[in-house]
XYZ file of C-alpha atoms in Angstrom:
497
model
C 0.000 0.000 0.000
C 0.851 3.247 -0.755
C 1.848 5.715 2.722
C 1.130 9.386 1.976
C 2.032 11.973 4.105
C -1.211 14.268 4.872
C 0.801 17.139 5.988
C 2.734 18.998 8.411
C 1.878 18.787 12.235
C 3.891 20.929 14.693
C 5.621 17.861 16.626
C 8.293 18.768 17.996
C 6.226 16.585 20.299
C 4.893 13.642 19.844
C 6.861 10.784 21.260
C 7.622 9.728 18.503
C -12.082 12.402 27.276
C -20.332 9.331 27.116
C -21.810 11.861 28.825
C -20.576 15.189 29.866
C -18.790 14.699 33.138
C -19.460 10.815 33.287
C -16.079 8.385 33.096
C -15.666 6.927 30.043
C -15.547 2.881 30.232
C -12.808 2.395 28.321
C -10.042 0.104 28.714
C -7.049 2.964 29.651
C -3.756 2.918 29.652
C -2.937 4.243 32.459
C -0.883 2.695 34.583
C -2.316 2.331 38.502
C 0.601 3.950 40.272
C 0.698 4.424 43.968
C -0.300 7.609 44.886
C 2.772 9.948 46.227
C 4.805 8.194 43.725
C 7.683 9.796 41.942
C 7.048 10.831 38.525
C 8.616 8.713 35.790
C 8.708 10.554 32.835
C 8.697 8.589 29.965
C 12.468 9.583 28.106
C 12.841 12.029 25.567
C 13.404 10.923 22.096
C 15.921 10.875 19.446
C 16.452 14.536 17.544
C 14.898 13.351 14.431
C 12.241 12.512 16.242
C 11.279 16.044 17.577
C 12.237 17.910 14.398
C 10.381 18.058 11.391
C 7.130 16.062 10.196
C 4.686 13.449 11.186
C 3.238 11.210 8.607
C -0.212 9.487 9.518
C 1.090 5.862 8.372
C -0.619 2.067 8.461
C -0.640 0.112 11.734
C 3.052 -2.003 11.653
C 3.520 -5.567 12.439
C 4.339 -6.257 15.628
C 8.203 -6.637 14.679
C 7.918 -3.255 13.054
C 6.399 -1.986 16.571
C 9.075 -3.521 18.339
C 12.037 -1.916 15.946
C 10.020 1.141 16.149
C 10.365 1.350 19.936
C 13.916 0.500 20.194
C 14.233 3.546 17.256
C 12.491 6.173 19.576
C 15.195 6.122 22.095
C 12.986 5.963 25.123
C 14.701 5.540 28.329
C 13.012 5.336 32.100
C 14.763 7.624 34.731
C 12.743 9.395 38.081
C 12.656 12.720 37.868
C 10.806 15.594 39.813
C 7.805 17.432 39.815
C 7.924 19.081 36.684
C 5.650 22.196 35.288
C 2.664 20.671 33.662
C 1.977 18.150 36.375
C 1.144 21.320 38.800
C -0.454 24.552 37.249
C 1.855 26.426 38.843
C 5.228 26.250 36.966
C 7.032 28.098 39.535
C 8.568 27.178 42.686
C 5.976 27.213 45.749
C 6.354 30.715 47.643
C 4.290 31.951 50.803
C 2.009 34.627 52.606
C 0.380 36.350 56.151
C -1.576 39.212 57.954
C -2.667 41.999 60.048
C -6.358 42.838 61.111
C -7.930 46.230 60.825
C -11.138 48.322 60.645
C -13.574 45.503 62.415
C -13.828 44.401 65.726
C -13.540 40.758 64.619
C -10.324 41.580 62.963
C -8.213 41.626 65.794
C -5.912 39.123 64.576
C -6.601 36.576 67.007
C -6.441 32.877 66.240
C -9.127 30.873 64.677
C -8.184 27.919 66.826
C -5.979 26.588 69.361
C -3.329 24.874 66.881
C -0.569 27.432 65.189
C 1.163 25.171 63.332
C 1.909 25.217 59.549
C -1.069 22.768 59.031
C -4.140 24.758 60.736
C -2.365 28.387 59.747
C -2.045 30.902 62.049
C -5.194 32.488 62.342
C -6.883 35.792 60.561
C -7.016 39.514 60.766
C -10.711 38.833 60.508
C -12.135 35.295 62.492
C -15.758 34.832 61.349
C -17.748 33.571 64.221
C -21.137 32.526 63.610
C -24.510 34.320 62.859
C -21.552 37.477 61.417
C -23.522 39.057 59.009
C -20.564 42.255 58.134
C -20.661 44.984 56.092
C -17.728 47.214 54.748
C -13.903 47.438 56.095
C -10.509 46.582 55.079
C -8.609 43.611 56.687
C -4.821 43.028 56.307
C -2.849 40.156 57.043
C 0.761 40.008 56.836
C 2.432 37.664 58.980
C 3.301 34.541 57.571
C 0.627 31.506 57.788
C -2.131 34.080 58.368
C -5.004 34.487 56.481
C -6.986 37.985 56.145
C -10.170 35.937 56.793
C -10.748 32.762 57.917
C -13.987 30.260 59.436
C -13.906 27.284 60.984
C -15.742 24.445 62.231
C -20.278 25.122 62.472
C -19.797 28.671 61.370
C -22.398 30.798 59.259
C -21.747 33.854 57.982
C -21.530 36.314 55.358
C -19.406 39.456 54.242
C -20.672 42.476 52.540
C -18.283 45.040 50.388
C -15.363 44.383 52.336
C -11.774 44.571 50.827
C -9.482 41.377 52.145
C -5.518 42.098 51.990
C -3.100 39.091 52.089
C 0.217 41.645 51.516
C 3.109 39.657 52.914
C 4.183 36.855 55.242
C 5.183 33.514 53.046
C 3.823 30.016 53.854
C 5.735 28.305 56.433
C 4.797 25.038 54.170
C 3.968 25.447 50.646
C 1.882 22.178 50.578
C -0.183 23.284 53.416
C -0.997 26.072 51.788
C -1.588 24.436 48.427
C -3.425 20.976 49.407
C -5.074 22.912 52.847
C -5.369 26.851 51.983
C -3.007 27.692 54.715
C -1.963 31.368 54.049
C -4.828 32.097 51.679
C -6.637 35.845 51.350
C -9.461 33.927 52.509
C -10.123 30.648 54.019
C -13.416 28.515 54.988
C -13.170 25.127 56.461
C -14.272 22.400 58.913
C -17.910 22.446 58.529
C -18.241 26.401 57.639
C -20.281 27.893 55.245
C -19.522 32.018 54.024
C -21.240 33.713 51.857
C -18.885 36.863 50.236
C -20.826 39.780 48.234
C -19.029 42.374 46.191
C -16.082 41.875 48.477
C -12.169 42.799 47.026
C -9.746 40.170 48.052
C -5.966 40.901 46.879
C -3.095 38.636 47.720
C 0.491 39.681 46.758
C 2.114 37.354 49.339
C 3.859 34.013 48.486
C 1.883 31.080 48.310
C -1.077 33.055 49.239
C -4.490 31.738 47.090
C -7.348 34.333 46.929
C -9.680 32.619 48.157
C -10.164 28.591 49.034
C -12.310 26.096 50.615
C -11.242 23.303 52.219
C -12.841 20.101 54.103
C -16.414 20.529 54.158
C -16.325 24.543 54.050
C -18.616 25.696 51.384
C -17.677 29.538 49.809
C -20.733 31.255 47.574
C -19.411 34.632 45.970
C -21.090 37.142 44.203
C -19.464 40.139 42.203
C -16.297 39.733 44.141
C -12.799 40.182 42.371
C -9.650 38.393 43.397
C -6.401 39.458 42.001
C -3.289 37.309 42.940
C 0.269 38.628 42.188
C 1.993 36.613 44.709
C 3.483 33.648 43.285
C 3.002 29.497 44.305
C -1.252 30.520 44.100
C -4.077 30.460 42.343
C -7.181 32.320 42.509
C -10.318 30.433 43.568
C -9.235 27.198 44.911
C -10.723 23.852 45.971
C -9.138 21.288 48.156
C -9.791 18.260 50.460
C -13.428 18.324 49.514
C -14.228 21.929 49.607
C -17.000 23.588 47.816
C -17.337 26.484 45.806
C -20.261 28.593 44.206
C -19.028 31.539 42.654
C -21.400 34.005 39.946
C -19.987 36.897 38.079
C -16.334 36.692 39.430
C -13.463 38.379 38.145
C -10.208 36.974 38.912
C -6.695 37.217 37.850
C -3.621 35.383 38.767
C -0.096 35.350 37.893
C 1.414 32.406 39.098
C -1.289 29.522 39.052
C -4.617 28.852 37.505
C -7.270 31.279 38.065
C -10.004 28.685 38.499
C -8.064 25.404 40.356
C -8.248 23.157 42.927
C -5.339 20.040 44.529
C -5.116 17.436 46.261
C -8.807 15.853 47.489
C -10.405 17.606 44.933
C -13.977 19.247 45.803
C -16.668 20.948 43.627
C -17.141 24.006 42.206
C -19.506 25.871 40.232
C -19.337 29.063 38.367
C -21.387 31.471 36.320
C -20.363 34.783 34.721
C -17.474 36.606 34.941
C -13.769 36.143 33.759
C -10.767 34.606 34.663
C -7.527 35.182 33.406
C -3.815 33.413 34.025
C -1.365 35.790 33.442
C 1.570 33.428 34.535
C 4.386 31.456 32.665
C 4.366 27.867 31.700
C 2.524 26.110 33.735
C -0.629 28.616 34.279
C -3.770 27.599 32.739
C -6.865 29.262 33.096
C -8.069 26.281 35.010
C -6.766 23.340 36.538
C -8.796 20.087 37.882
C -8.252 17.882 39.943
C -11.673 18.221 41.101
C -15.669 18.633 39.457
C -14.881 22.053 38.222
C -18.255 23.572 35.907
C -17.983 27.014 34.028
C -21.012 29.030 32.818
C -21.340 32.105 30.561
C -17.450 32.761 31.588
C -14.517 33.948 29.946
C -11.616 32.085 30.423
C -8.162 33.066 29.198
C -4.630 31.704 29.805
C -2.090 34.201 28.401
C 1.179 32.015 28.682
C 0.298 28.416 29.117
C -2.562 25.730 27.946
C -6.640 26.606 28.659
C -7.148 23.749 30.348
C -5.800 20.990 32.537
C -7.342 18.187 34.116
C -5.585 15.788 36.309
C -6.653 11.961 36.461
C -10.354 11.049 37.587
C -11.591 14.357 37.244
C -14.022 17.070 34.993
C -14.279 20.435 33.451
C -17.281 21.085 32.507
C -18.229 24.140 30.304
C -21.350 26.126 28.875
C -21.356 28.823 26.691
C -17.679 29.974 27.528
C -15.318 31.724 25.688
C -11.582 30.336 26.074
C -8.299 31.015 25.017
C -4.731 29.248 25.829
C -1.528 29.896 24.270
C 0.825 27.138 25.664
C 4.346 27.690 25.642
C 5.855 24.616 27.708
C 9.387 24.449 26.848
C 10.679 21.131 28.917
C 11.939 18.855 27.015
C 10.117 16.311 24.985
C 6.562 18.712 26.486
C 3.742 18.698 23.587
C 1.901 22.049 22.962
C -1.594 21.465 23.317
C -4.879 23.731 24.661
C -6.357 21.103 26.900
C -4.045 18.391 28.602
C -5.922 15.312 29.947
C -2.926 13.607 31.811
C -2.117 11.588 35.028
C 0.911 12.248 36.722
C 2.514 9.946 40.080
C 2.241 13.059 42.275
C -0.974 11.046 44.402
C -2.832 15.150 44.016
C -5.853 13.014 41.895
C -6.919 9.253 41.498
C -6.201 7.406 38.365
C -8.951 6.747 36.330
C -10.998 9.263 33.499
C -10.250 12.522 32.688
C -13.255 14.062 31.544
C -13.602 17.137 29.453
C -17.422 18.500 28.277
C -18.046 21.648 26.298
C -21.516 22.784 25.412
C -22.033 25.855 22.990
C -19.208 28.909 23.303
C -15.837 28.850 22.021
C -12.339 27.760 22.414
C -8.882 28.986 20.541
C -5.744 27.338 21.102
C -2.893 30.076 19.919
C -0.224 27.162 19.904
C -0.195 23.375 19.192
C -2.606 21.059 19.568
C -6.646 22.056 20.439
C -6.247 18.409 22.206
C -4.025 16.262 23.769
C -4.439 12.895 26.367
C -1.327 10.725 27.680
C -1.191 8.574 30.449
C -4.794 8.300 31.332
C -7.868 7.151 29.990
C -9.910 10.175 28.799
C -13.646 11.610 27.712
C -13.814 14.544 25.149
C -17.457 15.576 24.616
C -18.320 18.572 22.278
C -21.031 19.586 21.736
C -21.949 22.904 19.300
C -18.825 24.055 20.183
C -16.156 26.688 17.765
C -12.922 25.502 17.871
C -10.578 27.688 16.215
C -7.197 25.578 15.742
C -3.867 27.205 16.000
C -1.984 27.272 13.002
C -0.643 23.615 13.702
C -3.689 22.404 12.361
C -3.693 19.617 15.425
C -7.109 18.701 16.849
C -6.019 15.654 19.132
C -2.979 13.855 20.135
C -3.293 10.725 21.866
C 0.171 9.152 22.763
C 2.709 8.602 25.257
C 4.733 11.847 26.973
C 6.795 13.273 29.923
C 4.364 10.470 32.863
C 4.013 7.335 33.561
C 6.353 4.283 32.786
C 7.465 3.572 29.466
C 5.125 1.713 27.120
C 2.430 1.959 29.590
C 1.597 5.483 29.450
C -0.234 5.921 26.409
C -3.644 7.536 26.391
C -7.131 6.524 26.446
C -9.690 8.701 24.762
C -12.601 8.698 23.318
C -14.213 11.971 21.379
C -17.623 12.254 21.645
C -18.860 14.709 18.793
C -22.528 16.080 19.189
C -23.709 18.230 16.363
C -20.236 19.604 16.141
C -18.289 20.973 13.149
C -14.525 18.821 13.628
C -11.313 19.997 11.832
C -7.547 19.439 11.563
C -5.713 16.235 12.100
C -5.638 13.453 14.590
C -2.881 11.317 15.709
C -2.810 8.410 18.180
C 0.943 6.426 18.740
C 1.598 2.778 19.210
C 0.531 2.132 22.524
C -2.493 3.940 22.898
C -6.352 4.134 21.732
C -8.840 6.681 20.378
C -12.824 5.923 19.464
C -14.893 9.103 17.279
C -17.963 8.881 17.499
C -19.765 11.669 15.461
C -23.211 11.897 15.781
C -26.355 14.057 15.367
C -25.447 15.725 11.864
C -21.610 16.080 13.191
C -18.582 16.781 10.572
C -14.830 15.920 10.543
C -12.899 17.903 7.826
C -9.727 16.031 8.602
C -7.294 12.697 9.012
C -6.590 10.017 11.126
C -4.276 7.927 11.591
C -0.991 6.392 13.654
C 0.477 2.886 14.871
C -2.420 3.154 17.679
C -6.036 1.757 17.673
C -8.419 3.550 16.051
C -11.824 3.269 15.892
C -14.504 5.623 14.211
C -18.122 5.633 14.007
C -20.533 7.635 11.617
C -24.032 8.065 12.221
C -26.539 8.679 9.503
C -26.691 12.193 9.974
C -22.536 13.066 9.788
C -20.151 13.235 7.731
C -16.227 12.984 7.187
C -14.158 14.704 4.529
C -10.941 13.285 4.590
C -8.078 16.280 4.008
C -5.130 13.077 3.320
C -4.727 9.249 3.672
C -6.602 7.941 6.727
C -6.032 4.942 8.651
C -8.220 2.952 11.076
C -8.924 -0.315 12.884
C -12.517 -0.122 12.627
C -15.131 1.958 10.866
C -18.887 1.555 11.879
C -21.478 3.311 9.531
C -22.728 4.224 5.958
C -18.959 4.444 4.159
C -20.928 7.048 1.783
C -21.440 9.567 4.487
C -17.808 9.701 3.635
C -16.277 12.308 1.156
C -13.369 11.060 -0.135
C -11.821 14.300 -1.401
C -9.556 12.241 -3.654
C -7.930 9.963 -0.575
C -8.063 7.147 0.541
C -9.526 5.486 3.959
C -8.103 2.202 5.185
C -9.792 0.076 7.453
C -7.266 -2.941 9.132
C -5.032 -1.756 5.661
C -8.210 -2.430 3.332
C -8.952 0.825 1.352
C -12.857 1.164 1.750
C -14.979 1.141 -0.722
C -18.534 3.027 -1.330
C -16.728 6.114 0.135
C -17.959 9.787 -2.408
């Protein structure tokens, strides 16, 4: 058979996520890794191999495989964490406070522990039945939130402006995986309702505003503006919860919309949220059940999206934007990662991924890309506008897991969707279309992996080069063959337009 190459994809890359929010029951590659683990990152491959193009070829023999893998150059080493695995990118920094203006922010302690696990208390401790209007709280020693409540607390805060200016973390995991440090901070059983309220936090390691445990946060027409680094903007953690409508929040170290390790839920409508950080600082990271409405979301430096292991993003009618510039070696440009890494900050099992309506524009590689995890793309009405890479999914092996067992996982479920640009799944992973309800592809498939594709009687697929697949299920003349050819287990079908 005849291989032709479909076209240049920006791969300086490639070694070498069904229902919206609902785990996909695939087989995944994924490997099930103890959690704490340290990351094995899965060798970095020959020059040729990261310069130049990437044909979409015919599955090889399994001695082909073989001499393809020994080709690669793939070696197994332990290495740290490294910048996609966290949102982040930089290294952890810290935060603290000073109380003025009301009563209740007299600085004292929310509890009886100080220690770098419980913080060290407030400017402002919310005791229950608060119901507070108006003044400015300051925190700046370190470990010290501006406001914090704890354990069977109710309250809420009215136009108040919340200052985390100085004092670093004592522990940059406490304040990342427990909120330790943060501008604001709800947890045990508390529940705090903020309204128009300013929160700034300039400190190290010092998140705007997280909840933790079983504390549930509901904001309304608050901002939150982050400069410090280590921190994101609204955060989730251990099970928190939080509601947020009309938000505007901006942070230049770590997503804007994120949670860690324990995940939680949160909910937002309205608003925007912007990442203004280096590699490493998407507009949102999950490792949690993380839904967008009506929202802007933009990532000016890094990927729009990143979702961590057995976790969602769900979005509605949002407008996105990520321009990823990760720069470690053997890293893959893509909008939306769907990964797992050994760090133990999510479970292993599927990444899920659902957009409904609004848009999405990746400025650099690919709109798509899922290693090391099984995976759940659902789209749904959606505009992608592809960078000029032309890339809409890579499914393959990258910087986690253990070699040869850290492909991806995915399957793309396309609702009434227009579908462009090419997709390419390696040797040891899996990838299953299915395009339904008057869906089209404008594209090709192929790779070493297995592929399957389905059609319904309402889609269509205009192939832009050579495609190749394991399977094909529907009506091959739904299929415009645009002068190339479509093989199926290396049998060019026929019937295709």
């Amino acid at each position: 058979m005849k291989k032709r190459i479909i076209g240049i994809i920006g791969l300086s890359m490639l070694l070498s996520l069904a229902a919206c929010g609902q785990a996909a029951a695939g087989n995944g590659n994924a490997p099930a890794e103890p959690a704490g683990e340290t990351e094995i990152e899965a060798g970095v491959p020959d020059a040729a191999d990261t310069e130049g193009t990437w044909s979409i070829v015919p599955p090889q023999s399994d001695g082909q495989k073989n001499a393809s893998k020994k080709n690669r150059g793939e070696s197994s080493g332990k290495s740290g964490k490294s910048k996609d695995r966290k949102d982040g990118g930089q290294t952890p920094e810290g935060n603290a406070g000073r109380g003025s203006g009301k009563k209740h922010g007299d600085g004292k302690k929310s509890g009886t522990n100080n220690d770098k696990e419980s913080g060290d208390g407030a400017a402002l401790v919310l005791q229950d039945g608060d119901a507070l209007t108006g003044g400015t709280y300051t925190a700046e020693d370190a470990d010290q939130s501006a406001m914090e409540a704890s354990g069977t607390v109710s309250a809420s805060v009215t136009g108040a402006v919340l200052n985390k200016t100085s004092g670093d973390a004592s522990d940059a995991d406490a304040a990342s995986f427990r909120g330790v440090n943060a501008g604001v901070r709800v947890y045990g059983d508390a529940n705090v309702t903020l309204t128009g309220c300013t929160v700034n936090a300039s400190a190290k390691n010092a998140t705007g505003v997280f909840a933790y445990e079983n504390g549930v946060i509901t904001m309304d027409g608050c901002t939150v503006t982050v400069t410090g680094g280590g921190a994101g903007g609204v955060q989730v953690a251990g099970g928190g919860t939080l509601y947020g409508t009309n938000l505007t929040v901006t942070s230049a170290s770590k997503a804007a919309i994120r949670s860690d390790r324990g995940g939680g839920t949160m909910v937002l409508d309205g608003g925007t949220y912007t990442s203004t950080g280096s590699d490493g600082c998407p507009a949102i990271y999950s490792t949690a059940e993380i839904t967008v409405k009506n929202a802007e979301c933009v990532s000016t430096n890094s990927r729009a999206v990143i979702i961590e292991g057995k976790n969602s993003v769900t979005l509605e009618n949002c407008t996105l934007s990520g321009n990823d510039q990760s720069t470690k070696e053997g890293s893959v440009k893509a909008n939306v990662l769907l990964y797992q890494s050994a760090s133990g900050d999510a479970s292993v099992g599927t990444s899920a991924f659902c957009m409904t309506g609004g848009s999405m524009k990746a400025n650099t590689g690919a709109m798509f890309y899922c290693t090391n995890t099984a995976s759940v793309i659902t789209l749904n009405g959606a505009d992608l506008e592809l960078s000029d890479d032309g890339t809409l999914l890579i499914v393959s092996a990258g910087r986690w897991g253990r070699d040869g067992k850290n492909g991806g996982d995915c399957t793309m479920n396309a609702k009434n969707q227009i579908l462009t640009g090419t997709i390419a799944v390696d040797a040891i992973s899996k990838l299953t279309v299915n395009l339904t309800e008057g869906s089209s592809f404008t594209g090709a498939v192929g790779g070493e992996g297995e592929i399957r594709v389905s059609l319904d009687a309402a889609s269509t697929w205009t192939l832009t080069g050579d495609s190749y697949v394991t399977s094909f299920t529907g009506d091959p003349s739904r299929i415009v063959s645009n002068g190339y050819t479509l093989y199926v287990n290396d049998v060019a079908l026929s019937g295709t337009k």
